[in-house]
mmCIF file of C-alpha atoms in Angstrom:
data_model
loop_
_atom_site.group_PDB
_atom_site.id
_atom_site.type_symbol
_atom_site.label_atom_id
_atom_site.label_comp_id
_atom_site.label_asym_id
_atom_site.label_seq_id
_atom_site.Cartn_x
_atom_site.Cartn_y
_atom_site.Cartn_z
ATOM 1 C CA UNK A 1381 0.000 0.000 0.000
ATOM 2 C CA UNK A 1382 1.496 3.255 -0.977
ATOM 3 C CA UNK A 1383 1.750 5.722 1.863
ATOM 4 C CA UNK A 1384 0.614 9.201 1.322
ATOM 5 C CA UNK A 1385 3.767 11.899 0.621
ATOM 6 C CA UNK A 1386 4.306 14.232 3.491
ATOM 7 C CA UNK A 1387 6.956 17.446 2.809
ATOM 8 C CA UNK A 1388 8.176 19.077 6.082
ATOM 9 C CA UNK A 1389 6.507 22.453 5.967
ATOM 10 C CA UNK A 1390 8.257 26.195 7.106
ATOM 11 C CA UNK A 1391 7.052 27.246 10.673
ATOM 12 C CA UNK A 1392 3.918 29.584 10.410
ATOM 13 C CA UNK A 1393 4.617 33.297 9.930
ATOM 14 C CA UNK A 1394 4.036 35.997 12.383
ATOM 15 C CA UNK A 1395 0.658 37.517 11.563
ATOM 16 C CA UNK A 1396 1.903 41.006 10.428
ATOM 17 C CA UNK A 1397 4.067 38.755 7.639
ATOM 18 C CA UNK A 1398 1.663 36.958 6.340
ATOM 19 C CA UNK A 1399 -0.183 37.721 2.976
ATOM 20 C CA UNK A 1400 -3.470 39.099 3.554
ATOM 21 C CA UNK A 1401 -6.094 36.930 2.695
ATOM 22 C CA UNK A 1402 -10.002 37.899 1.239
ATOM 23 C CA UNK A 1403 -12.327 35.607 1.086
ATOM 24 C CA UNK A 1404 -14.809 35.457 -2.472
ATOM 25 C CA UNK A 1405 -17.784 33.566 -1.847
ATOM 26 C CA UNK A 1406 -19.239 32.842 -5.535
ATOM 27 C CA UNK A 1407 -22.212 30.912 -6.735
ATOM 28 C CA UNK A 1408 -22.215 29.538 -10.427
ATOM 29 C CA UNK A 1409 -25.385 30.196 -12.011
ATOM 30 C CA UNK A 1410 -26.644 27.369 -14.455
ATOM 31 C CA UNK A 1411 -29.568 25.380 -15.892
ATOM 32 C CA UNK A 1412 -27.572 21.888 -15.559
ATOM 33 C CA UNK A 1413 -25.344 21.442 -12.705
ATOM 34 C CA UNK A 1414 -21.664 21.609 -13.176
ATOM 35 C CA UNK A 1415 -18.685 19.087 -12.080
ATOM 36 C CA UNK A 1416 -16.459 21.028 -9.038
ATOM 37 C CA UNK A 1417 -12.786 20.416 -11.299
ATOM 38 C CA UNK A 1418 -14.434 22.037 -14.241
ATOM 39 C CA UNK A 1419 -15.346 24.737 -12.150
ATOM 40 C CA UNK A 1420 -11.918 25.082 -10.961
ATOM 41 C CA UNK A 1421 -10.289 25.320 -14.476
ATOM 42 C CA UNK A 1422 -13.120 27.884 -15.413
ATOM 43 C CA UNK A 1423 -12.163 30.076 -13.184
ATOM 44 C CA UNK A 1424 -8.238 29.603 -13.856
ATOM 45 C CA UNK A 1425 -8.496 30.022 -16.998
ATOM 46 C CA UNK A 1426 -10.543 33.372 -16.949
ATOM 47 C CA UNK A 1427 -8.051 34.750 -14.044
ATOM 48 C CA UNK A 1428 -5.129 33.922 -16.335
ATOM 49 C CA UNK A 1429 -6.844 35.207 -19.673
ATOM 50 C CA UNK A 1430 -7.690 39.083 -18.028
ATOM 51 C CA UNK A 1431 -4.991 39.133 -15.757
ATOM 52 C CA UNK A 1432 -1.957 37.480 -17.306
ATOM 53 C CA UNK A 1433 0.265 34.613 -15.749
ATOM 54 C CA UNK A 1434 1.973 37.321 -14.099
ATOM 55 C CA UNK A 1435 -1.185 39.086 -12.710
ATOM 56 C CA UNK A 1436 -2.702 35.899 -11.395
ATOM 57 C CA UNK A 1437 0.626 35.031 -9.554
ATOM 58 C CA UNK A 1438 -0.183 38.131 -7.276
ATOM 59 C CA UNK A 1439 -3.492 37.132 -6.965
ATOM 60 C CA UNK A 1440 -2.460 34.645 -4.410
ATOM 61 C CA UNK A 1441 -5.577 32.489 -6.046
ATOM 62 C CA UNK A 1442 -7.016 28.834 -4.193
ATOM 63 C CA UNK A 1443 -10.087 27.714 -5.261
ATOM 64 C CA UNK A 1444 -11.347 26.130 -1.388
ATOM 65 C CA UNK A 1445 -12.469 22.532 -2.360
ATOM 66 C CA UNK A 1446 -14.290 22.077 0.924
ATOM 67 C CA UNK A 1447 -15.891 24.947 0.727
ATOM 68 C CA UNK A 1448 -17.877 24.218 -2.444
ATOM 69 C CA UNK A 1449 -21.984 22.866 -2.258
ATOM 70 C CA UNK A 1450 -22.925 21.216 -5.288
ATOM 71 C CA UNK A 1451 -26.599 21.582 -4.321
ATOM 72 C CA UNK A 1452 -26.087 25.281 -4.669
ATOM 73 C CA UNK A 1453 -23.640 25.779 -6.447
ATOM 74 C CA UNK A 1454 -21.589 28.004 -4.139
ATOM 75 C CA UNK A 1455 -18.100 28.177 -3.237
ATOM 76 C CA UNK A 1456 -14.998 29.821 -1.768
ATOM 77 C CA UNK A 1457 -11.789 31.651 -3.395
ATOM 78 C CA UNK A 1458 -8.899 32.848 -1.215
ATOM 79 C CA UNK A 1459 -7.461 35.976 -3.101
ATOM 80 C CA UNK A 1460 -4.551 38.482 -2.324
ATOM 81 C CA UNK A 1461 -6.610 41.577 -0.334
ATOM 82 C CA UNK A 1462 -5.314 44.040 -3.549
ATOM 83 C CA UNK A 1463 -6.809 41.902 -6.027
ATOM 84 C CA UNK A 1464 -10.419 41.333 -4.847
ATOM 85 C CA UNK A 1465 -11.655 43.591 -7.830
ATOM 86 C CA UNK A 1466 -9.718 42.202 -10.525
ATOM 87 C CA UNK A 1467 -10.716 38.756 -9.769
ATOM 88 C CA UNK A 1468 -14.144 39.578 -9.234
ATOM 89 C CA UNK A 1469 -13.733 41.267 -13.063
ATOM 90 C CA UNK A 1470 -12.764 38.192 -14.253
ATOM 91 C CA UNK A 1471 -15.305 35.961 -12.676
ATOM 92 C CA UNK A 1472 -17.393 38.144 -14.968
ATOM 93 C CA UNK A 1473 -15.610 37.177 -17.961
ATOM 94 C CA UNK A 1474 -16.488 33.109 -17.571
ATOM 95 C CA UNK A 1475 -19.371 32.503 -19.706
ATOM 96 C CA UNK A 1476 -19.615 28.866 -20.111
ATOM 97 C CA UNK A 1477 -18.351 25.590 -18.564
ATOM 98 C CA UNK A 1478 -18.016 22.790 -21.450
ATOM 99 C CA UNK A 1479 -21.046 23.429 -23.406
ATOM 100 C CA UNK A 1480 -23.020 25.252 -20.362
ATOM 101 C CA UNK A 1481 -23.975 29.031 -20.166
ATOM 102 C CA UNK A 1482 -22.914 29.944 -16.826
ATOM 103 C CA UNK A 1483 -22.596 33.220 -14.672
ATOM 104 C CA UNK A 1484 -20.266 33.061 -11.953
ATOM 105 C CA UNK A 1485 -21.612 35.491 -9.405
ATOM 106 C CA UNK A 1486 -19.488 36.947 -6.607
ATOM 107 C CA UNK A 1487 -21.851 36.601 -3.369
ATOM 108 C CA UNK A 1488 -19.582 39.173 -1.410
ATOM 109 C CA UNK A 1489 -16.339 39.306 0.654
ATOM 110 C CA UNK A 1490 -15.206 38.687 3.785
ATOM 111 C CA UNK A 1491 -11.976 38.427 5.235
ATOM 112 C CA UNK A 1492 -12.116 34.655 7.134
ATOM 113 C CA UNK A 1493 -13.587 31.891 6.281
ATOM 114 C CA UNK A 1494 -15.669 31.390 9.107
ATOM 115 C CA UNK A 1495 -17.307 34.599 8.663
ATOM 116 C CA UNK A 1496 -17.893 34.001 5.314
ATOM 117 C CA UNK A 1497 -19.612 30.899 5.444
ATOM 118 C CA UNK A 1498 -21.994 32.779 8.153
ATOM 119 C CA UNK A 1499 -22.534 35.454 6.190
ATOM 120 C CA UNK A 1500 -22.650 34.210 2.559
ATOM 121 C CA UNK A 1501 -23.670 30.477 3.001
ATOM 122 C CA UNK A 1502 -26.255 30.842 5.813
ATOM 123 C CA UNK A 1503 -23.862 28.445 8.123
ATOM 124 C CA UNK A 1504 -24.904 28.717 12.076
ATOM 125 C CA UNK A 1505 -22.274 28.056 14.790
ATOM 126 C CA UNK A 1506 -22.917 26.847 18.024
ATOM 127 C CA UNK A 1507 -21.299 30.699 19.312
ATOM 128 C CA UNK A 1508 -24.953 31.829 17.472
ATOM 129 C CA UNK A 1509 -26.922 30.394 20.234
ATOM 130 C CA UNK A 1510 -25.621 31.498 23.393
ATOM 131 C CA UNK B 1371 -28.203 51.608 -4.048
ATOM 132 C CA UNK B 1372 -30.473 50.801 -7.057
ATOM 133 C CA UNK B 1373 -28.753 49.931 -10.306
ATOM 134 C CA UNK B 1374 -29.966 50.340 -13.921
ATOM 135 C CA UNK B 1375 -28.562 48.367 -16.560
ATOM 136 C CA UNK B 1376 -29.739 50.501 -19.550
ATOM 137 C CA UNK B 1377 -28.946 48.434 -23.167
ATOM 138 C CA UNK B 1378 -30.738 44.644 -22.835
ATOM 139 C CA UNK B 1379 -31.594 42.715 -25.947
ATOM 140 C CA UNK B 1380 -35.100 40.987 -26.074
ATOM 141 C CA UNK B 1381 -36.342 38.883 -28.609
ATOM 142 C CA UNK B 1382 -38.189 41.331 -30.431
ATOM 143 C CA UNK B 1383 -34.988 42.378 -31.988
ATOM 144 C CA UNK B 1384 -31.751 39.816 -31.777
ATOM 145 C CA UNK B 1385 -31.683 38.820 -28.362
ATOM 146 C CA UNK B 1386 -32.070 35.256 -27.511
ATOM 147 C CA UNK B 1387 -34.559 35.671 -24.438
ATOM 148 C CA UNK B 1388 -37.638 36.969 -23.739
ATOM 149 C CA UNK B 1389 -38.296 40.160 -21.571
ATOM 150 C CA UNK B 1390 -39.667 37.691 -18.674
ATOM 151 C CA UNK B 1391 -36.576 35.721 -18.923
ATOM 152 C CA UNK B 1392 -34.522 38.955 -18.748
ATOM 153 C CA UNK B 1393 -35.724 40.432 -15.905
ATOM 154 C CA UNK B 1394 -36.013 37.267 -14.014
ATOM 155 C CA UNK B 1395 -32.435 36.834 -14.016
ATOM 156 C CA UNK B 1396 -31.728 40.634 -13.538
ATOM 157 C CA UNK B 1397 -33.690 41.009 -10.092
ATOM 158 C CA UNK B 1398 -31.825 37.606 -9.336
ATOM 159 C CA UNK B 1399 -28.287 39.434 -10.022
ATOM 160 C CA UNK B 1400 -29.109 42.245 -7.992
ATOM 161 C CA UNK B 1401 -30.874 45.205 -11.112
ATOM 162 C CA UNK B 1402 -32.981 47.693 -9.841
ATOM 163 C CA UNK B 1403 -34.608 48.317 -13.408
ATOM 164 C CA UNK B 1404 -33.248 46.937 -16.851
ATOM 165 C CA UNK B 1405 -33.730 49.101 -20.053
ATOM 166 C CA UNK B 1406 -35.085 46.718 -23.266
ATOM 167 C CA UNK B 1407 -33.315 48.802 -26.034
ATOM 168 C CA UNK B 1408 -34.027 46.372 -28.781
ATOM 169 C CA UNK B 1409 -33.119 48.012 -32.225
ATOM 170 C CA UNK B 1410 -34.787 50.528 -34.136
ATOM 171 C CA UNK B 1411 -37.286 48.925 -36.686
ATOM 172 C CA UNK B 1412 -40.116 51.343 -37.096
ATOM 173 C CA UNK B 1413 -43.097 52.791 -34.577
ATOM 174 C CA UNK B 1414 -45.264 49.899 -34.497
ATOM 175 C CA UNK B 1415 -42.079 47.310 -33.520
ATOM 176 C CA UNK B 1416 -41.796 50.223 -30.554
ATOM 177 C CA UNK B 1417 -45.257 50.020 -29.531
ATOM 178 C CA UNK B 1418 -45.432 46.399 -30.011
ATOM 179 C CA UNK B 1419 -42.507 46.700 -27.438
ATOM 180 C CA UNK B 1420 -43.992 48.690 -24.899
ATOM 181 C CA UNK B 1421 -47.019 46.930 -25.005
ATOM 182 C CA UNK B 1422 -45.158 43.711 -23.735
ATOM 183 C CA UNK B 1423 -42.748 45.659 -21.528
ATOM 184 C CA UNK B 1424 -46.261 47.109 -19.387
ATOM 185 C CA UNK B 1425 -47.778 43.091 -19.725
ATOM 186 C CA UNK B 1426 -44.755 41.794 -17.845
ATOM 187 C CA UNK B 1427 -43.774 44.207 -16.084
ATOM 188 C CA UNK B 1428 -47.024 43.683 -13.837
ATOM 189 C CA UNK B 1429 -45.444 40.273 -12.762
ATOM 190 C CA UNK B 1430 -41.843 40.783 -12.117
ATOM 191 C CA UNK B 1431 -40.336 43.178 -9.487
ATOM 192 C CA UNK B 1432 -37.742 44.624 -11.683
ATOM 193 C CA UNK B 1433 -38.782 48.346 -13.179
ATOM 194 C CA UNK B 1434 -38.718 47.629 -16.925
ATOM 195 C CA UNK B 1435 -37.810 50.632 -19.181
ATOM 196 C CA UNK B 1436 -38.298 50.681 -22.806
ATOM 197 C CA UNK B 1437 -35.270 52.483 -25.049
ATOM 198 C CA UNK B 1438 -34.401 51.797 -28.565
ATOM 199 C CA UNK B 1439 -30.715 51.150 -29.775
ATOM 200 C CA UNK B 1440 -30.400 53.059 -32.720
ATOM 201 C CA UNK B 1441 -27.634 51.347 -35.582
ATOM 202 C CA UNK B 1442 -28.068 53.983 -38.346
ATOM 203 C CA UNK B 1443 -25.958 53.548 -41.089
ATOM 204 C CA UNK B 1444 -25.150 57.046 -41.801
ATOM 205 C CA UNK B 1445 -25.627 60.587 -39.820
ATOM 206 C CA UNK B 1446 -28.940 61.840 -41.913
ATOM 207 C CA UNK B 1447 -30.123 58.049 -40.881
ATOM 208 C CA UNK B 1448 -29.372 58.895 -37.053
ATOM 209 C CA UNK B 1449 -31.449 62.275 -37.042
ATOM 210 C CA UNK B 1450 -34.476 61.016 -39.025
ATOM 211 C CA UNK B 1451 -34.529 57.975 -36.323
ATOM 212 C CA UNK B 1452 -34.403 60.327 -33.220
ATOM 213 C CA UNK B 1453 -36.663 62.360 -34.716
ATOM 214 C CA UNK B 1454 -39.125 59.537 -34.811
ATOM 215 C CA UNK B 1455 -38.133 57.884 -31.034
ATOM 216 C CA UNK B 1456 -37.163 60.402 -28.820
ATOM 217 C CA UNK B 1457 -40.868 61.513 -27.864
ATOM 218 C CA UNK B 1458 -41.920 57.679 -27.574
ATOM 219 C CA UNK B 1459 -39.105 56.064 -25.320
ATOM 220 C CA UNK B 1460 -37.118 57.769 -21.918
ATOM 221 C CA UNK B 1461 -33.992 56.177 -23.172
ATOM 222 C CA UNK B 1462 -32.574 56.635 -26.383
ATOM 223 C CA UNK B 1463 -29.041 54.442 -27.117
ATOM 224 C CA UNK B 1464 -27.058 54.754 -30.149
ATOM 225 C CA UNK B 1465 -24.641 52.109 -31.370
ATOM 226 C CA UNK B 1466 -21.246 53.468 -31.850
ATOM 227 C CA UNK B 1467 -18.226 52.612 -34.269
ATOM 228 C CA UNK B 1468 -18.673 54.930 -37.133
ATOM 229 C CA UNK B 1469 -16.514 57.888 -36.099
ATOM 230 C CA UNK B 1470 -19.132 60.210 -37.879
ATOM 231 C CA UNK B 1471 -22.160 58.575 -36.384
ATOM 232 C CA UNK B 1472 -19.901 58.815 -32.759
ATOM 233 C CA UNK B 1473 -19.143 62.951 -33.558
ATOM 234 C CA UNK B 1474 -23.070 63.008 -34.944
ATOM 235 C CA UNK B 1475 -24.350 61.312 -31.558
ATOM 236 C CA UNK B 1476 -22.037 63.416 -29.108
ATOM 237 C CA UNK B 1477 -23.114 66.797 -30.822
ATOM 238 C CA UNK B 1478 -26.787 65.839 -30.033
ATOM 239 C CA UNK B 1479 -28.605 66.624 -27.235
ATOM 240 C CA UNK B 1480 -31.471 63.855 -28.076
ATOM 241 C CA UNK B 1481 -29.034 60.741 -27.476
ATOM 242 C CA UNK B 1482 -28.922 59.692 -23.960
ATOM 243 C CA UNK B 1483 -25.744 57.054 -24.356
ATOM 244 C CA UNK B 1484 -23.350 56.615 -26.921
ATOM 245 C CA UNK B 1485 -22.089 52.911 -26.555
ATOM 246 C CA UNK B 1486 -19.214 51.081 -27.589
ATOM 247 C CA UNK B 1487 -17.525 53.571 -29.643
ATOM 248 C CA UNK B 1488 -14.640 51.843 -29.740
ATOM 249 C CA UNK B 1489 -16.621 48.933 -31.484
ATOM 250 C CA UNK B 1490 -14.538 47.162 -34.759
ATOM 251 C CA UNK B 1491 -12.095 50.441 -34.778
ATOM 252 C CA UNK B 1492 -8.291 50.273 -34.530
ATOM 253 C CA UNK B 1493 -8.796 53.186 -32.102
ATOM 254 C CA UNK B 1494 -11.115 54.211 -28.741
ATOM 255 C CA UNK B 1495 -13.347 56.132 -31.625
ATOM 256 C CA UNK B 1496 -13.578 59.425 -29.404
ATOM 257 C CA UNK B 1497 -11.592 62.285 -29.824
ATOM 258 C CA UNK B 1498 -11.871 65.914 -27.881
ATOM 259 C CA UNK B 1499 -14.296 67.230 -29.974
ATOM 260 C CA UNK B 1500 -16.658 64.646 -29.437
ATOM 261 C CA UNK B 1501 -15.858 64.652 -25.728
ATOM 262 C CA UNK B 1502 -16.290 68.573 -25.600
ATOM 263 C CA UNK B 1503 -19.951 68.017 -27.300
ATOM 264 C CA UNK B 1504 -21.251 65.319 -25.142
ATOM 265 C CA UNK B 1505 -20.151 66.929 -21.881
ATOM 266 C CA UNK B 1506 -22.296 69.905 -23.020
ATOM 267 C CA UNK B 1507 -25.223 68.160 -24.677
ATOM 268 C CA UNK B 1508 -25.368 65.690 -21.622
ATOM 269 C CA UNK B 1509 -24.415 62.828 -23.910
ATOM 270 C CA UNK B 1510 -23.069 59.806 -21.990
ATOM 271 C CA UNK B 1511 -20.260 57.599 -23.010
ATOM 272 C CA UNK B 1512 -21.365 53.919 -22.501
ATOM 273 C CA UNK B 1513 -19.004 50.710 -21.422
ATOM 274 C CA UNK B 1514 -20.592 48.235 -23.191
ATOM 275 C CA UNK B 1515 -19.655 44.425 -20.977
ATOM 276 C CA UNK B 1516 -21.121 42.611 -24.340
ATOM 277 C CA UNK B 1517 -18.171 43.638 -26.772
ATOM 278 C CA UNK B 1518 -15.474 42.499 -23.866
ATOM 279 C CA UNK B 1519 -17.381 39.059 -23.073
ATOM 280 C CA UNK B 1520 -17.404 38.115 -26.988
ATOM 281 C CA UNK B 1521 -14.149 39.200 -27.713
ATOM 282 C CA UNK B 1522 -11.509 36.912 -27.455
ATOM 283 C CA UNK B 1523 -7.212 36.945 -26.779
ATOM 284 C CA UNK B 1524 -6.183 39.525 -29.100
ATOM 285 C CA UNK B 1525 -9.544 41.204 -29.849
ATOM 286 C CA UNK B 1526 -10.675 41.408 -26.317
ATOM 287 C CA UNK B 1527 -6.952 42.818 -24.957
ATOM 288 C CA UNK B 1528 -7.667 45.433 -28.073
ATOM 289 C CA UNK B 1529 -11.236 46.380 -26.734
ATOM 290 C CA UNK B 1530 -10.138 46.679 -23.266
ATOM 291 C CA UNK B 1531 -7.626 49.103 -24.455
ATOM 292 C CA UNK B 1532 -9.519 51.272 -25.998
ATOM 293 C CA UNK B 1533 -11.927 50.991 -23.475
ATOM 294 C CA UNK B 1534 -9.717 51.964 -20.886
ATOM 295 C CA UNK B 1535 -8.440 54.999 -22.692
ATOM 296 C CA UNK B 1536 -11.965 56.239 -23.374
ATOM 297 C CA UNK B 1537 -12.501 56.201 -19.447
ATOM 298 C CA UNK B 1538 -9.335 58.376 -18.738
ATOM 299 C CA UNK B 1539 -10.497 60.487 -21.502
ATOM 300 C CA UNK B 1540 -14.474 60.766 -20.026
ATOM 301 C CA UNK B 1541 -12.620 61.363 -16.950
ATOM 302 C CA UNK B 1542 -10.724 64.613 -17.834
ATOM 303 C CA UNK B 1543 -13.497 65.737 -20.136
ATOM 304 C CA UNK B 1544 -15.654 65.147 -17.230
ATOM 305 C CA UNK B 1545 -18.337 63.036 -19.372
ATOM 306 C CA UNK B 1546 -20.718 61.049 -17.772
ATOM 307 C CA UNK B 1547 -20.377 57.424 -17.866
ATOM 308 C CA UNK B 1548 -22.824 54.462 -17.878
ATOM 309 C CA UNK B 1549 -22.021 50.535 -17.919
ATOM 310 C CA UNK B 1550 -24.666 48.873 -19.940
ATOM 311 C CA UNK B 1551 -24.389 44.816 -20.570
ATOM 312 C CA UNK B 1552 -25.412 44.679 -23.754
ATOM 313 C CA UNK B 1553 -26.697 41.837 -22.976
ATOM 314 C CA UNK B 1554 -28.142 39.350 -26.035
ATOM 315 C CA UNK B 1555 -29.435 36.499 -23.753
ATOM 316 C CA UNK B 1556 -29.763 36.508 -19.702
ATOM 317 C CA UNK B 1557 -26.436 34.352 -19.562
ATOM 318 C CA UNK B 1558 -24.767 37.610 -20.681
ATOM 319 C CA UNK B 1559 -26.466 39.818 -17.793
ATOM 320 C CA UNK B 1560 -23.924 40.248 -14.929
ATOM 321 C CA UNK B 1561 -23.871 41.398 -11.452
ATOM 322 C CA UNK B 1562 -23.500 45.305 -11.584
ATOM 323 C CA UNK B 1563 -20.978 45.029 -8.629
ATOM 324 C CA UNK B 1564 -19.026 42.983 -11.104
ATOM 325 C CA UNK B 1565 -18.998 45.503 -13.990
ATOM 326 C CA UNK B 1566 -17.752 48.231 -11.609
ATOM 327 C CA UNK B 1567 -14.765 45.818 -10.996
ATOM 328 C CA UNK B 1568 -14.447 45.920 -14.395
ATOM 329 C CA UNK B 1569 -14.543 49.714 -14.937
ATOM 330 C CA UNK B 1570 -12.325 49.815 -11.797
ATOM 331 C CA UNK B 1571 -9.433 47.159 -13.063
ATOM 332 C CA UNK B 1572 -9.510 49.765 -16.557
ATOM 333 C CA UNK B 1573 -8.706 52.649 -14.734
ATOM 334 C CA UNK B 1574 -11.832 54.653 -13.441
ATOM 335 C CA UNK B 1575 -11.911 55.260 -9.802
ATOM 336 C CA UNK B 1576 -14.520 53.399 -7.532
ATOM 337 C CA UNK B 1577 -17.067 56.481 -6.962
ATOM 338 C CA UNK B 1578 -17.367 56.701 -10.799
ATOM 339 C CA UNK B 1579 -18.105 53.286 -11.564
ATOM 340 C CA UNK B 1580 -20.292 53.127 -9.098
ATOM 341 C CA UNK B 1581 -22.261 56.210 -10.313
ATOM 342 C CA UNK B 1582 -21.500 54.355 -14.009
ATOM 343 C CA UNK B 1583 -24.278 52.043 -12.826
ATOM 344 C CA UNK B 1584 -26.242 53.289 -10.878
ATOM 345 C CA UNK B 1585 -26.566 57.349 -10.266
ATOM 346 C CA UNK B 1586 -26.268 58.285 -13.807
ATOM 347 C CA UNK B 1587 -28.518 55.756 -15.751
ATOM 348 C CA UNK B 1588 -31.161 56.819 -12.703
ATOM 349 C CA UNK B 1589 -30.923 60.348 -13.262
ATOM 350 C CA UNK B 1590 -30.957 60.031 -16.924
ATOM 351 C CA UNK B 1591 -34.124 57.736 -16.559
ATOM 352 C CA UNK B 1592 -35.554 60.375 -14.139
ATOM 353 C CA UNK B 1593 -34.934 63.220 -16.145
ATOM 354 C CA UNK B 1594 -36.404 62.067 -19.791
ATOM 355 C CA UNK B 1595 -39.771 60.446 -17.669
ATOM 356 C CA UNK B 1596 -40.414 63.901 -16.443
ATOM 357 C CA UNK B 1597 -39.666 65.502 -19.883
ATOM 358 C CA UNK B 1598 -42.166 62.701 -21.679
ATOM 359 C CA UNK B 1599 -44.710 64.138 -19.036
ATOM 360 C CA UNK B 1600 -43.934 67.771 -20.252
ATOM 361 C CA UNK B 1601 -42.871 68.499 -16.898
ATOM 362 C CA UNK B 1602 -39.675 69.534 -17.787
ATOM 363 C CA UNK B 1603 -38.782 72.000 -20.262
ATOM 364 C CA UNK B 1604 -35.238 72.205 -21.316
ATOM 365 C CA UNK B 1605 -33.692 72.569 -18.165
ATOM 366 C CA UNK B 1606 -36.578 74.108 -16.254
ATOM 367 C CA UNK B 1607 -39.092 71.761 -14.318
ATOM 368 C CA UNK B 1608 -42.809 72.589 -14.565
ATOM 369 C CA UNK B 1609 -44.203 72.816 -10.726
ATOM 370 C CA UNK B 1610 -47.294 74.282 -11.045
ATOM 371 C CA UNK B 1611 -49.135 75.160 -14.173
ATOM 372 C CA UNK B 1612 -52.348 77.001 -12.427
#
């Protein structure tokens, strides 16, 4: 049984050095539902074709794979806090996935994740009842 | 803040979708009103128009406007057409591309937005003279989000360009700006937050695009309603007749 590869990772970085993260919570609008990976390269592929290889480096760009619902259709990106409107541009610019007319609609923004699935996916916490 | 997306296709001219479908999926992205400016073909395709616009628009939320886009092929084409629409519709679009028919539009106080100048040109299609004129006949220059989502590689980084200069330029001529979609089906209708990123990554500041969306078009709307009401006269509104 092959065992799983694990690389030795650098120590965490003190908050004030770490990139500052934004968190896009999107919802892909469509008649048929769409397959997660093909989401993925959508949105790669529109990043890189309005912002440039170079552009979408400083983007900082993850598309969250446990963050997506394929019920709904919504998602999370983790973006660069300077890019949050050119990303959001180019999430206008993706008009179909494979042979489907999509829109890929930018719910809002929020800088963690937590507070973005509260806000954007309708997630409670226990915290909410106390 | 309520946005206006003032150039949608229906299928009365060459969109793909009906008026229904279109505002459906425009009160789903977040419009406040969408504008059907299907193209010109002749009063009774207007009233035709309008007739459907007020049947639907007593079952959707969204404020339906009917506007005409206006393609004339030359300038004594464009003034016999606004001669004929601008007392039937508040909004009044003209197609740009034709430098003459962009000068002609500019220099006229009956066109409400000039869009996509820029369109098939190997330049932005707006010089200073044209800028001068529609600064002082209240002309806005319109973004059209259409031309940029069809484009593709070499054509669309050639729109952009010229889009993005025409926005510095309607910035220091201090031209009003609109973002229209252009949309031809509701799969090309985008979240107005979304074109403002778009007028923001070309170069206009924040404030503007968001007035590109959603001050502007509503003041324009405002402004012709009351004048196809006769009660306002040039710049003067009627209070009080008695």
């Amino acid at each position: 049984m092959a065992e799983e590869i694990k690389f030795a990772r650098p120590a965490m970085l003190p908050p004030t050095l770490r990139p500052r993260a934004r968190y896009l919570a999107y919802e892909v609008i469509s008649d048929t539902k769409v397959e997660f990976t093909e989401v993925i390269n959508t949105i790669w592929f529109n990043v890189i074709g309005l912002l440039g290889e170079l552009g979408a480096a400083e983007t900082h760009l993850r598309v969250i794979k446990d963050s997506w619902n394929p019920e709904k259709q919504i998602g999370l990106l983790r973006v660069s806090h300077t890019t949050v409107e050119p990303v959001r541009a180019a999430l206008a610019l993706a008009s179909r996935i494979g042979d489907t007319p999509v829109i890929i609609r930018v719910l809002g923004v929020s800088g963690t994740i937590k507070g973005a699935r509260k806000k954007f996916f309708g997630e409670v916490d226990l915290e909410s009842f106390a | 803040m309520r946005f206006y997306d003032l150039q949608v296709f229906s299928t009365m001219s060459t969109g793909e979708h009906n008026i229904a479908e279109l505002a459906s999926m425009a009160g789903r992205l977040g419009w406040s009103g969408i504008a059907i400016a299907d193209v010109y073909a002749g009063k009774e395709r207007l009233e035709q128009l309008k007739a459907n616009i007020a049947a639907v628009q007593q079952q959707v939320k969204v404020e339906l406007i009917p506007a005409v886009t206006l393609r004339p092929a030359d300038v004594p084409e464009l003034k016999k057409q606004l001669n004929e629409v601008r007392h039937l519709v508040p909004i009044v679009v003209v197609a740009g591309g034709d430098y003459s028919i962009n000068r002609a539009a500019c220099e006229d106080s009956r066109v409400d937005v000039l869009v996509h100048p820029e369109l098939n040109r190997p330049d932005s299609g707006l010089d200073d003279i044209c800028l001068t004129a529609a600064a002082s006949n209240g002309v806005a220059i319109g973004v059209s989000f259409n031309t940029v989502l069809r484009a593709f590689r070499k054509a669309r980084s050639r729109t952009l360009q010229y889009i993005a200069t025409n926005i510095r330029l309607a910035a220091a001529f201090r031209n009003q700006m609109v973002v229209v979609s252009g949309a031809q089906s509701r799969w090309e209708l985008r979240d107005p937050r979304q074109l403002i990123a778009l007028m923001v990554v070309l170069g206009a500041e924040l404030s503007h695009a968001f007035a590109a969306t959603a001050d502007i078009p509503a003041m324009i709307i405002e402004r012709n309603k009351k004048k196809l009401a006769g009660s306002l006269v040039g710049d003067v509104e009627v209070m009080d007749r008695g």
